XYZ file of C-alpha atoms in Angstrom:
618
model
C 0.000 0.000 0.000
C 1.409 3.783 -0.715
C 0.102 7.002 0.285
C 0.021 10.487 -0.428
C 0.103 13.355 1.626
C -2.068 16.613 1.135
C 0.093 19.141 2.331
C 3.964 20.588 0.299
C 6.909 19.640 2.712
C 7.650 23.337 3.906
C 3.605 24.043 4.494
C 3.983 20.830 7.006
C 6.627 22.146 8.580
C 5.737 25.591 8.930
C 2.534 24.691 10.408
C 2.529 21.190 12.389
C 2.485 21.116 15.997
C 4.807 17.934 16.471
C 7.694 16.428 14.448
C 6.625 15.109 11.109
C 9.018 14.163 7.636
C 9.243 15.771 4.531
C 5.952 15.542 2.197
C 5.326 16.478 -1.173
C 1.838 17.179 -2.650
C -0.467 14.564 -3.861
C -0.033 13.943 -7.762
C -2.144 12.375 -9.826
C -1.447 8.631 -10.456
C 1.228 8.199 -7.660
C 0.248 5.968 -4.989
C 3.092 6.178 -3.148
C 3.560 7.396 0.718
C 6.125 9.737 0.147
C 9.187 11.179 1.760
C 11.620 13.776 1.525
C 15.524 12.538 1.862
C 17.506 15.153 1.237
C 15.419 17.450 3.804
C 15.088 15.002 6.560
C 17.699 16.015 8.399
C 16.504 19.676 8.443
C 12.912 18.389 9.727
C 14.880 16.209 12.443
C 16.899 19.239 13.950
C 13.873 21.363 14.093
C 12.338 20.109 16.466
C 11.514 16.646 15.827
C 14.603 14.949 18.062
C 13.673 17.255 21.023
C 10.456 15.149 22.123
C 12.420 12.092 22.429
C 15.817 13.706 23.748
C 13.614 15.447 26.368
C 11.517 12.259 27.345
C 14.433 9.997 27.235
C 16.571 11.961 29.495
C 13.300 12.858 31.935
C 13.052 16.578 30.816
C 10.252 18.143 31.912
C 6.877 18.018 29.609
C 6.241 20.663 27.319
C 2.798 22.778 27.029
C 2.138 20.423 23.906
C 2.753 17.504 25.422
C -0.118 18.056 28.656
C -2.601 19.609 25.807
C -1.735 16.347 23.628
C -1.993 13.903 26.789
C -5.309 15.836 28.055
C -7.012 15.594 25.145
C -6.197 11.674 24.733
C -6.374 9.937 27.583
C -4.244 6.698 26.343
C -1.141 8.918 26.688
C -0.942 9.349 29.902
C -0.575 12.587 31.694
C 2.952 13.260 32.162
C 3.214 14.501 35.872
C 2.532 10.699 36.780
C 4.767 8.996 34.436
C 7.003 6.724 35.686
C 10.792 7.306 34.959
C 10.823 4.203 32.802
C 7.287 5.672 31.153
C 8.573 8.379 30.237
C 11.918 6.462 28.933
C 10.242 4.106 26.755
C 7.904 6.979 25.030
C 11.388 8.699 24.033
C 12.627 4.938 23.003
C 9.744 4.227 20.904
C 9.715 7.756 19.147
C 13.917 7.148 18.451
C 13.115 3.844 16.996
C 10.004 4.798 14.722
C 12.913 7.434 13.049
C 15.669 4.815 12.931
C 13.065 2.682 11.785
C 12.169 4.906 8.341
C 16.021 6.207 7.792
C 17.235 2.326 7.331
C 14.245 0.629 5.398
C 15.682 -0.845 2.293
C 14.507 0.003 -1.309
C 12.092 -1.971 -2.940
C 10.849 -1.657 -6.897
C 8.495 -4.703 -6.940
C 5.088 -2.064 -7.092
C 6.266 0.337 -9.835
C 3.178 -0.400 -12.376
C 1.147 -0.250 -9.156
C -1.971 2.199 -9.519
C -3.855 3.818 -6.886
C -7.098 1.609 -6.111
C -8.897 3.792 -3.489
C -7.435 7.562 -3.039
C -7.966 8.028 1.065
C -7.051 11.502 1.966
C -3.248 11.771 2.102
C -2.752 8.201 1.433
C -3.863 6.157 -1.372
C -4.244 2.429 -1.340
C -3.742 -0.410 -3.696
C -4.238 -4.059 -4.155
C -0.794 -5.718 -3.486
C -1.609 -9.342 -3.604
C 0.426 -9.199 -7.071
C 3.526 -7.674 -5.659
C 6.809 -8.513 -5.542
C 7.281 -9.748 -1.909
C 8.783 -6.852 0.358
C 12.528 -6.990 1.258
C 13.309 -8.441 4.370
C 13.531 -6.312 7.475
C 17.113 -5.053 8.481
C 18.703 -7.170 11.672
C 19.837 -4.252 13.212
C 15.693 -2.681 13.518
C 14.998 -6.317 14.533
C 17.776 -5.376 17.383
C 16.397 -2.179 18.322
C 12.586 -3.590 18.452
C 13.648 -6.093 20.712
C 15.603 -3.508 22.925
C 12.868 -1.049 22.885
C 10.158 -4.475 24.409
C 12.660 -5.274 27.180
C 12.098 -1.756 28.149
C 8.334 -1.515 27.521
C 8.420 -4.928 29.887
C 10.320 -3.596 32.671
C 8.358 0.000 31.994
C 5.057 -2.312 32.393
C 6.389 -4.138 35.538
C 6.811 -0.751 37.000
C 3.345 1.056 36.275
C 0.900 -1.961 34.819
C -2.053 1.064 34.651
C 0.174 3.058 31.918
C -2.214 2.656 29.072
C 0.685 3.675 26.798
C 3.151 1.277 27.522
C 0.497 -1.892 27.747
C -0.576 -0.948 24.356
C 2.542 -0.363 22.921
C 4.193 -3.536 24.413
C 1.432 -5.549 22.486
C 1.557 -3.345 18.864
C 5.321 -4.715 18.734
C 5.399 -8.022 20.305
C 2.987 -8.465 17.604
C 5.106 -6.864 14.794
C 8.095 -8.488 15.710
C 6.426 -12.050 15.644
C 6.271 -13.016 18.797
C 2.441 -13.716 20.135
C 3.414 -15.568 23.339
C 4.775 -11.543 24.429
C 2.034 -10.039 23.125
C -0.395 -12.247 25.154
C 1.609 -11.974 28.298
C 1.508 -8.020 27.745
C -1.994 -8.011 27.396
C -2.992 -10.057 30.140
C -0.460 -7.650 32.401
C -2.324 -4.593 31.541
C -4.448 -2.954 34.399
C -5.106 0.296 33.358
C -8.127 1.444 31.516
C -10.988 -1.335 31.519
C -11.923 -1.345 27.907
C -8.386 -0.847 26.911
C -7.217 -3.677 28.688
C -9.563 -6.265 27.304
C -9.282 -4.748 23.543
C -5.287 -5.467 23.975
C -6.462 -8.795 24.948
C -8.598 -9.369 22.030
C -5.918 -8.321 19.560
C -2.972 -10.551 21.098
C -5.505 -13.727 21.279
C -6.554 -12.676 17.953
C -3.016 -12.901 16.731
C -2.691 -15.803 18.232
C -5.480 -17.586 16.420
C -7.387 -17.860 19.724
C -10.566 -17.109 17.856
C -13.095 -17.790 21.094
C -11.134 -16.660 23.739
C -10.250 -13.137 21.557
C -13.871 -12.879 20.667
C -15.403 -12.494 24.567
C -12.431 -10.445 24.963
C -13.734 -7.875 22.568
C -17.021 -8.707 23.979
C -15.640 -7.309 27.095
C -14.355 -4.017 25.681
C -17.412 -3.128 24.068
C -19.202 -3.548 26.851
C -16.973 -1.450 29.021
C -17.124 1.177 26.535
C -18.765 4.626 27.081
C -22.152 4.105 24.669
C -20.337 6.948 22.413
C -17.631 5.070 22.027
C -18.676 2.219 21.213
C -21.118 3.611 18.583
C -17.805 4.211 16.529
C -16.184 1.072 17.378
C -19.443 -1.412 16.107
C -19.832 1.511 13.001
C -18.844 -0.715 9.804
C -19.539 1.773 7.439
C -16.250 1.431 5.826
C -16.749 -2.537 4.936
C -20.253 -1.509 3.034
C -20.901 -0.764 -0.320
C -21.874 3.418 -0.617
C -25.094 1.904 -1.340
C -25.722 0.389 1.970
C -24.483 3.630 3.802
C -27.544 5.562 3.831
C -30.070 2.588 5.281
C -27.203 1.404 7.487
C -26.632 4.631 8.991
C -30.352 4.689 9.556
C -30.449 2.220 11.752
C -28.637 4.212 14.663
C -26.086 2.898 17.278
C -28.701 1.274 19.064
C -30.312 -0.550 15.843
C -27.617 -2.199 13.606
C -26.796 -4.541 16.276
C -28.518 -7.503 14.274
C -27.435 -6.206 10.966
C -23.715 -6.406 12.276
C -23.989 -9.691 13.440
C -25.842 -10.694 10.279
C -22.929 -8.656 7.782
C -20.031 -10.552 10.049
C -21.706 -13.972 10.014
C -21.905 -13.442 5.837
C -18.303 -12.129 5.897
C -16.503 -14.964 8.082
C -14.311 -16.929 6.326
C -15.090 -20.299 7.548
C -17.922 -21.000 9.515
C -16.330 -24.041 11.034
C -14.010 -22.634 13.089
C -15.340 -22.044 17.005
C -15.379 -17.677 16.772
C -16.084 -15.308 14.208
C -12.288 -14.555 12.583
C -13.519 -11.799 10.462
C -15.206 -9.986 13.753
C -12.213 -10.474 15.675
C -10.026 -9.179 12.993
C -12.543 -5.914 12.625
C -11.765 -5.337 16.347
C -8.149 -5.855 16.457
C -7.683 -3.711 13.430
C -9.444 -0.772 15.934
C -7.763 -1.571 18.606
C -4.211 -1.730 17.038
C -4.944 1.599 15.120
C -5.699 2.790 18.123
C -2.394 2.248 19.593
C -0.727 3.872 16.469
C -2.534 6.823 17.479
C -0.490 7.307 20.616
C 3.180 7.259 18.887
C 5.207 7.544 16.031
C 4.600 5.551 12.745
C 6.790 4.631 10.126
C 5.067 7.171 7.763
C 5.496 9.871 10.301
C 2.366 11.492 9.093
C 0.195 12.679 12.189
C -2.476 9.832 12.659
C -5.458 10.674 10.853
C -8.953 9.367 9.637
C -7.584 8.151 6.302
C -5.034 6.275 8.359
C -7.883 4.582 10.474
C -9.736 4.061 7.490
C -7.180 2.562 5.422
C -6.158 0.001 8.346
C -9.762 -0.843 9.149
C -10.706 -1.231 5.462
C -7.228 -3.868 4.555
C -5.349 -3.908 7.722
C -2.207 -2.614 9.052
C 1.369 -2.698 7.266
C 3.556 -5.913 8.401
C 6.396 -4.611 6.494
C 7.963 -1.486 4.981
C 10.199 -0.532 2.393
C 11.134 2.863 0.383
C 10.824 2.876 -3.365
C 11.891 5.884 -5.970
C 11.073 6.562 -9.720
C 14.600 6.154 -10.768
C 17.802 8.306 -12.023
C 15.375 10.201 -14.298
C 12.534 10.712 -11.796
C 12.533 13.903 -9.575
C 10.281 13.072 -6.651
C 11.497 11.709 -4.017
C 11.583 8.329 -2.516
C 8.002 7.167 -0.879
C 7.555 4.985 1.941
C 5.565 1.792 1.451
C 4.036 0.145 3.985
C 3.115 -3.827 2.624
C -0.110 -5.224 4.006
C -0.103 -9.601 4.186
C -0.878 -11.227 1.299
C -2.531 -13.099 -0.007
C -5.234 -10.953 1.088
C -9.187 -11.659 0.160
C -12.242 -9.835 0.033
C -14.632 -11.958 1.910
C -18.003 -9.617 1.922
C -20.998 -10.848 0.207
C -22.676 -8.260 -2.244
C -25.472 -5.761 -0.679
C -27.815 -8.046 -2.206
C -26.997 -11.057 0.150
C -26.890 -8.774 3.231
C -30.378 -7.545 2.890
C -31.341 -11.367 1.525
C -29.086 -13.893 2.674
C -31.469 -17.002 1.833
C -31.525 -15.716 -2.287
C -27.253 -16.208 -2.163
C -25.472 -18.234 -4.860
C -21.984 -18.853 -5.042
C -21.003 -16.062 -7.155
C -22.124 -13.329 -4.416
C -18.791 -13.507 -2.993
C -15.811 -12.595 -4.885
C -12.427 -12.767 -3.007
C -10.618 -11.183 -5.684
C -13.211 -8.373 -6.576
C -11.434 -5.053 -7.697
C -12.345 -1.928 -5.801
C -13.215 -3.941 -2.649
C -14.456 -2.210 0.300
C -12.079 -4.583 2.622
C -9.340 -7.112 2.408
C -8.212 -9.952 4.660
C -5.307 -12.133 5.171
C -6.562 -14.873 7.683
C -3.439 -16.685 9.838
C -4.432 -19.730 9.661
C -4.599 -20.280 6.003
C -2.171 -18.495 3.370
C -4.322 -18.972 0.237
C -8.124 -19.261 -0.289
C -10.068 -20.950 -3.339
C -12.711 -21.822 -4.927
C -14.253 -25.111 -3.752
C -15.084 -27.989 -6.530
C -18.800 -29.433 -5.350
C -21.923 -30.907 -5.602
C -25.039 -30.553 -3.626
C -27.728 -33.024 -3.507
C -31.013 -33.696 -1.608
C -32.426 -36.583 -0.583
C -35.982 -37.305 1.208
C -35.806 -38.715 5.373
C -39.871 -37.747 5.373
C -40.595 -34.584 6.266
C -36.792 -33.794 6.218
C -34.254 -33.018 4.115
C -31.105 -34.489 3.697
C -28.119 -32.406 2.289
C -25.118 -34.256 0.920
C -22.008 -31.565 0.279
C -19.934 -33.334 -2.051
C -16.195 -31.647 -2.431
C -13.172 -32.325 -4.773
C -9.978 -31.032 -4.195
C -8.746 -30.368 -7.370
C -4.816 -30.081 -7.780
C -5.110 -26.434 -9.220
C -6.277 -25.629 -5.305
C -2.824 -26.258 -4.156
C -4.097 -27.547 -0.802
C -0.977 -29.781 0.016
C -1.142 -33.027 1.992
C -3.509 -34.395 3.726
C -5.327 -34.579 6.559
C -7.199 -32.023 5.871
C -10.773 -31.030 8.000
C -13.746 -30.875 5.806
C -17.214 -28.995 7.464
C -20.858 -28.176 5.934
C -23.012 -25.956 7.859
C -26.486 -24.552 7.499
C -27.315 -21.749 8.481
C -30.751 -20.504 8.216
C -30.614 -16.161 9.614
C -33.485 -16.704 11.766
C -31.178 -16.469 14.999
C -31.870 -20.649 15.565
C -28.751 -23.029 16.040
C -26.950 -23.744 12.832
C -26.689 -27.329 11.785
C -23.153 -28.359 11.237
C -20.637 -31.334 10.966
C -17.378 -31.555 10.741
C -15.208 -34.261 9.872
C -11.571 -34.363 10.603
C -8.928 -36.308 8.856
C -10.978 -35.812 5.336
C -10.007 -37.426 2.154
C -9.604 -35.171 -0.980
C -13.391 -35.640 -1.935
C -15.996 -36.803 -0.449
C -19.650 -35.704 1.053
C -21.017 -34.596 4.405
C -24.945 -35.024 5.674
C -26.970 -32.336 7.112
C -30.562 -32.615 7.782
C -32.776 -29.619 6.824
C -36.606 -28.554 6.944
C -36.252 -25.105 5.225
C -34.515 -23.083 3.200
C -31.109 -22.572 4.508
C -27.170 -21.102 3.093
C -25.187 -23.551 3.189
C -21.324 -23.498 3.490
C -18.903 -26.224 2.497
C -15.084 -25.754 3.893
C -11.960 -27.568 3.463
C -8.856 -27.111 5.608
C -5.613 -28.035 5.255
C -3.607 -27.890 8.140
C -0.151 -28.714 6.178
C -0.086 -26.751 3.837
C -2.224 -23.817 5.645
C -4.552 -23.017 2.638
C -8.500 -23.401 2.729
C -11.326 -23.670 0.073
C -14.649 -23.248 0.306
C -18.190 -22.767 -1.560
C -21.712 -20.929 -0.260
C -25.076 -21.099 -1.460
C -28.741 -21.525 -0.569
C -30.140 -24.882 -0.463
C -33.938 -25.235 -0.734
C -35.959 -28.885 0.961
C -37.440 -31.110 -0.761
C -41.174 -31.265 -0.948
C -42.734 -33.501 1.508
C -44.165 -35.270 -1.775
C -41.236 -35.947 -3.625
C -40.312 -38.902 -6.160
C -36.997 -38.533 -6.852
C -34.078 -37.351 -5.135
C -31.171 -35.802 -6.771
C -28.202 -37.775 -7.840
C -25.068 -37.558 -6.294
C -22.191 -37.984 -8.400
C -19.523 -41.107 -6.857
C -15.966 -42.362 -8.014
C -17.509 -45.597 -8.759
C -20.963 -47.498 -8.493
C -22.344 -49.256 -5.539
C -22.900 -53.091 -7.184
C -23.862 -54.211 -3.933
C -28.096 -54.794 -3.989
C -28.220 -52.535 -1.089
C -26.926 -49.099 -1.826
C -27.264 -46.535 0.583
C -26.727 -42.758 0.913
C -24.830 -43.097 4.381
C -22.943 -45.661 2.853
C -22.053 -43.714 -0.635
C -21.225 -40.417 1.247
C -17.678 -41.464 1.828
C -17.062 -41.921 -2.187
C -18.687 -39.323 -3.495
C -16.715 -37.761 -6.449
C -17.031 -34.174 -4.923
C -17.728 -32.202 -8.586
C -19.644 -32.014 -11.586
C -16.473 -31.580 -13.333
C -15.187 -35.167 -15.370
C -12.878 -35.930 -17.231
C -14.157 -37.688 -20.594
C -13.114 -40.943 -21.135
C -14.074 -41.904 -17.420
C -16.062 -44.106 -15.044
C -18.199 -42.835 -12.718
C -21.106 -43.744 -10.539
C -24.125 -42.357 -9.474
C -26.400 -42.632 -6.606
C -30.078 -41.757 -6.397
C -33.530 -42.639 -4.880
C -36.820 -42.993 -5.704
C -40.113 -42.734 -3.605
C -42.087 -44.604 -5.248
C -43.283 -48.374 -4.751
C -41.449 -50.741 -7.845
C -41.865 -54.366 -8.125
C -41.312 -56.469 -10.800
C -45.016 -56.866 -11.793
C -45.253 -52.924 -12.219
C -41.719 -52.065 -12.943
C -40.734 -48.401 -13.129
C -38.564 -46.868 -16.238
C -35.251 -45.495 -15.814
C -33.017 -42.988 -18.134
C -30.404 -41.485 -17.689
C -29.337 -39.087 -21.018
C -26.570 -36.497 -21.312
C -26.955 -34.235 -23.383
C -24.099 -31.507 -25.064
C -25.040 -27.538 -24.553
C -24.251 -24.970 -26.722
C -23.615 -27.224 -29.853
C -22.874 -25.675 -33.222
C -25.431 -26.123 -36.280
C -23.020 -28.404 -37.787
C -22.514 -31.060 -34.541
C -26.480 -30.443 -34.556
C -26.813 -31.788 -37.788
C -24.659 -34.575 -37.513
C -26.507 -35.787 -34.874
C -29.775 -35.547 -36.451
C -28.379 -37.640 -39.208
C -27.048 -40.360 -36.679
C -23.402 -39.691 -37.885
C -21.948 -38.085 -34.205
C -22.848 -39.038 -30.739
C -20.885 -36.132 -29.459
C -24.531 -34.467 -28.540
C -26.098 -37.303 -26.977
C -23.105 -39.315 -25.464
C -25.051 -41.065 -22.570
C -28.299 -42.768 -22.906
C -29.202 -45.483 -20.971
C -32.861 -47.147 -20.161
C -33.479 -49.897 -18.410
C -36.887 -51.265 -16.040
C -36.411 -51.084 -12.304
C -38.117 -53.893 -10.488
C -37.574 -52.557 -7.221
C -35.402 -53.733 -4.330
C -36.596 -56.917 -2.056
C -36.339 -55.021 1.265
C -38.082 -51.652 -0.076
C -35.712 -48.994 0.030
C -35.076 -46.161 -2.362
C -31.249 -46.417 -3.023
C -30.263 -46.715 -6.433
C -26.809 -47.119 -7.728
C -25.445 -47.744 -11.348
C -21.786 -47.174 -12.748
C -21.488 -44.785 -16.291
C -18.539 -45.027 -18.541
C -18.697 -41.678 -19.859
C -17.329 -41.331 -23.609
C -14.340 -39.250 -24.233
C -16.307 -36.484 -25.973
C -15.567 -32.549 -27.100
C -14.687 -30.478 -24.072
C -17.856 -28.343 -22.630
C -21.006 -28.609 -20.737
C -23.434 -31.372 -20.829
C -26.957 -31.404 -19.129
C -26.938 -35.006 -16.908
C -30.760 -36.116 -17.132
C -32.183 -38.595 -14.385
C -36.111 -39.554 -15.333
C -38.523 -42.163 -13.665
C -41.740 -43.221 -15.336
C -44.541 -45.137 -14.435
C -47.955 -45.491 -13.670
C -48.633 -42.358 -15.636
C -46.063 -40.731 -13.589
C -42.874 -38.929 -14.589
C -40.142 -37.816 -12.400
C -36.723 -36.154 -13.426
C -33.878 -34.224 -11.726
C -30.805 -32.990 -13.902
C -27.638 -30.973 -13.270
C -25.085 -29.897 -15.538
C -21.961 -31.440 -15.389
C -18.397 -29.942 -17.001
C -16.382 -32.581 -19.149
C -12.668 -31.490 -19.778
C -10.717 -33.190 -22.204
C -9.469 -36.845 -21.079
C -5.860 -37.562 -20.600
């Protein structure tokens, strides 16, 4: 991410009230955070080296320092600092400049282009970047240096709200979550601070229950104003949301946040809402930013806050110039984590979350409103499935096939596989989970109405996750005929059975031509060999031209009907609907072919089809 800054270097100087860089104006198409070299040294010995020279050594506070601390309470006021207090505020501004002066150049965002101008900043979509050079040794010295001081600081006055906070913001960006927990849990200043700290060093720390009632516990110590702007989520909606969100007041959007969060989480199998937590932390560790110098050394700001709530806060910086022929100076870059994803639904699903389909999220959508990089999986995708539905009388039952395709990258197994309906009506979801998965198979969940389901796939290993979300809609209470479920191979036995099947289920209605499959199905109606029932199964090509039409017509191609089987069904001896049947399916043209089911009999027909995707056999 780059930014820009609104003001010329000399106006900031001339007219700031603390210590900030060199800046140059914002310019059209330069997303870049930008500063000054050559006049850094100038901004430095004018003032900027005094607040941390004077707080190091103990000086006395200035006038601006008891108007800064009144007016934010987090700082501290400065006639009740304790000597190491005051110490580690002059430590932490020292290290913030040595910080900038030594971050290494980086060119791998040149073509970058600014995605969403925020006030002095401007942000773009890094998740094609060239990966950000690695941090200097010596800064990885001085961080450490400045938390054994923040530790002994925090040992010495556990209600300084400043040092607790601080202690946590870089035990976090050094990498070490075990410090940043142990900070948090040491803090007893500030009620609501305290527990926030808590929720963001859990959150780190993939604690995703525990950090959840921790934020829980902030909001509720929170002054009502207070937390009006903390639960505001304005900045994750689409402008066209704004107006009816904002509508609702503090006291109404309650339910609509915990409806936009529950549409937004990642995976729903996991025991806390990530996505929530990660909201939260993103406040609280802005907030903390607030109360110090930041690598940009721009004053902290609204586009800051909005910037960091909308795609999180930098894990890595770097400088970056135009080259020999380019006059402007070098910017500062901060790099969010990547990959990053965009995990809210569209406004559509928020106001109707029982109409979703799969396509109403899109991680990668351009212009997104937020971005997340989850810790416990590097890479999200798309998941390969089928979903089918099959009668238990006046219930439903869901099968959520899955296929993990090798283009998903997930690694080796075991991997944790999870379907959950949930139907917004503020009811229990229905869920199962199934560790040590295979790469495909297909999980049960009963159902009596319409419900979204979600279909996840973990892999610990190799720390990536896939996933798919739609609605599902019952069966009729009168039903014939199930769906079909899709299965590596055909149950031969004479009793086939769903439970039995759900283990093998091919996972996709992508083949391969050229390949066996099987499919399972049932049927609800009474067969016997005196009033057999009639059974086809066709396939049949979409989106044929005239001349494969015509070929077909004349019997001279079965590339548009490559499937068609009919046979009588004379029931099963102990009465139950499980069919089974294995399908060589022809090597035929790439494309999409419509998979037909139909019953007849008794001057009945039944039929159920899905289309199915054949790629080209090997």
């Amino acid at each position: 991410m780059g930014t820009f800054s609104g003001q010329t270097y000399v106006d900031q100087l001339v007219h700031s009230e603390g210590p900030v860089s060199g800046l140059v104006p914002r310019l059209a198409g330069w997303p870049r955070r930008v500063i000054v070299w050559p006049l850094l040294a100038v901004a430095l010995t004018l003032g900027a080296a005094r607040s941390a020279t004077a707080q190091a050594a103990g000086a006395p506070a200035t006038a601006s320092d008891s108007a800064r601390a009144t007016r934010d309470p987090l700082r501290g006021s400065p006639s009740s600092l304790s000597a190491l207090g005051s110490q580690a505020r002059g430590q932490q501004d020292a290290f913030e400049r040595n910080h900038r002066l030594g971050l290494r150049f980086y060119n791998g965002g040149a073509d970058a282009t600014c995605e969403v101008p925020l006030g002095r900043i401007c942000y773009w979509n890094n998740n094609g970047d060239v990966p950000p050079p690695a941090e200097r040794s010596d800064a990885k010295l001085e961080r450490e240096q400045l938390l054994e001081l923040l530790e002994r600081a925090q040992a010495a006055d556990p209600k300084d709200d400043w040092v607790s906070g601080m202690r946590v913001r870089y035990a976090v960006e050094g990498g070490f979550p075990d410090m940043a927990l142990a900070a948090a849990r040491a803090c007893a200043g500030t009620e609501w601070w305290c527990h926030a700290l808590r929720g963001l060093a859990l959150h780190n720390a993939n604690q995703h229950a525990a950090s959840a009632q921790a934020f829980d516990r902030a909001l509720a110590s929170m002054t009502p104003e207070q937390r009006c702007e903390w639960t505001d989520l304005t900045m994750w909606l689409d402008p066209s949301q704004h107006a009816s969100y904002k509508a609702l007041g503090c006291d109404g959007r309650s339910a609509r946040n915990d409806r936009i969060f529950r549409l937004a989480q990642p995976l729903w199998m996991l025991p806390a809402n990530d996505v929530r937590n990660e909201f939260y932390a993103r406040r609280a560790l802005s907030r903390v930013q607030s109360l110090g110098r930041i690598p940009y050394d721009l004053q902290w700001g609204d586009d800051l806050l909005e910037s960091q709530v909308r795609y999180g806060w930098p894990t890595a910086w770097s400088v970056q110039n135009g080259g020999v022929a380019d006059p402007r100076p070098p910017q500062v870059i901060g790099h969010e984590p990547t990959p990053s994803y965009d995990f809210m639904p569209t406004a559509e699903t928020i106001d109707n979350p029982l109409s979703a389909q799969a396509a109403d999220w899109d991680p990668r959508r351009k212009k997104a409103r937020m971005r997340y990089s989850t810790r416990y999986a590097a890479g999200y995708g798309a998941l390969p499935h089928q979903f089918a539905r099959f009668r238990r009388g006046d219930t439903t039952l869901v099968a959520g096939g899955y296929r993990l395709m090798r283009e998903l990258e997930m690694g080796r197994a075991p991997y944790t596989a999870a379907l959950t309906l949930d139907r917004f009506d503020g009811s229990e979801p229905k869920q199962v989970v199934k560790d040590s998965a295979g790469a495909n198979g297909a999980l049960l969940v009963p159902m009596t109405a319409p419900m979204l389901a979600s279909l996840e796939v973990v892999a610990p290993v190799g720390k990536r996750a896939a996933r798919v979300r739609t609605t599902v809609q019952p069966l009729p209470s009168d039903t014939r005929l199930s769906d079909y479920l899709l299965l590596q191979r055909g149950d031969a036995s004479p009793t086939p059975s769903l439970e039995r099947n759900a283990g093998q289920a091919y996972g996709s209605l992508e083949i391969e031509g050229g390949t066996q499959i099987g499919i399972y199905w049932e049927m609800y109606r009474l067969a016997t060999p005196g009033a057999p029932l009639q059974v086809s199964l066709r396939a049949t090509r979409l989106g044929a031209s005239f001349g494969q039409r015509l070929g077909a017509s004349l019997g001279l191609s079965k590339a548009l009907t490559p499937v068609s089987i009919r046979y009588n069904d004379n029931g099963r001896p102990d009465g139950a609907p499980g069919r089974s049947l294995t399908l060589n399916f022809p090597n035929v043209p790439a494309g999409e072919y419509q998979l037909t089911l139909m019953v007849s009999g008794a001057g009945a027909t039944d039929s159920t089809t899905q289309r199915i995707r054949v790629k080209p056999g090997r």
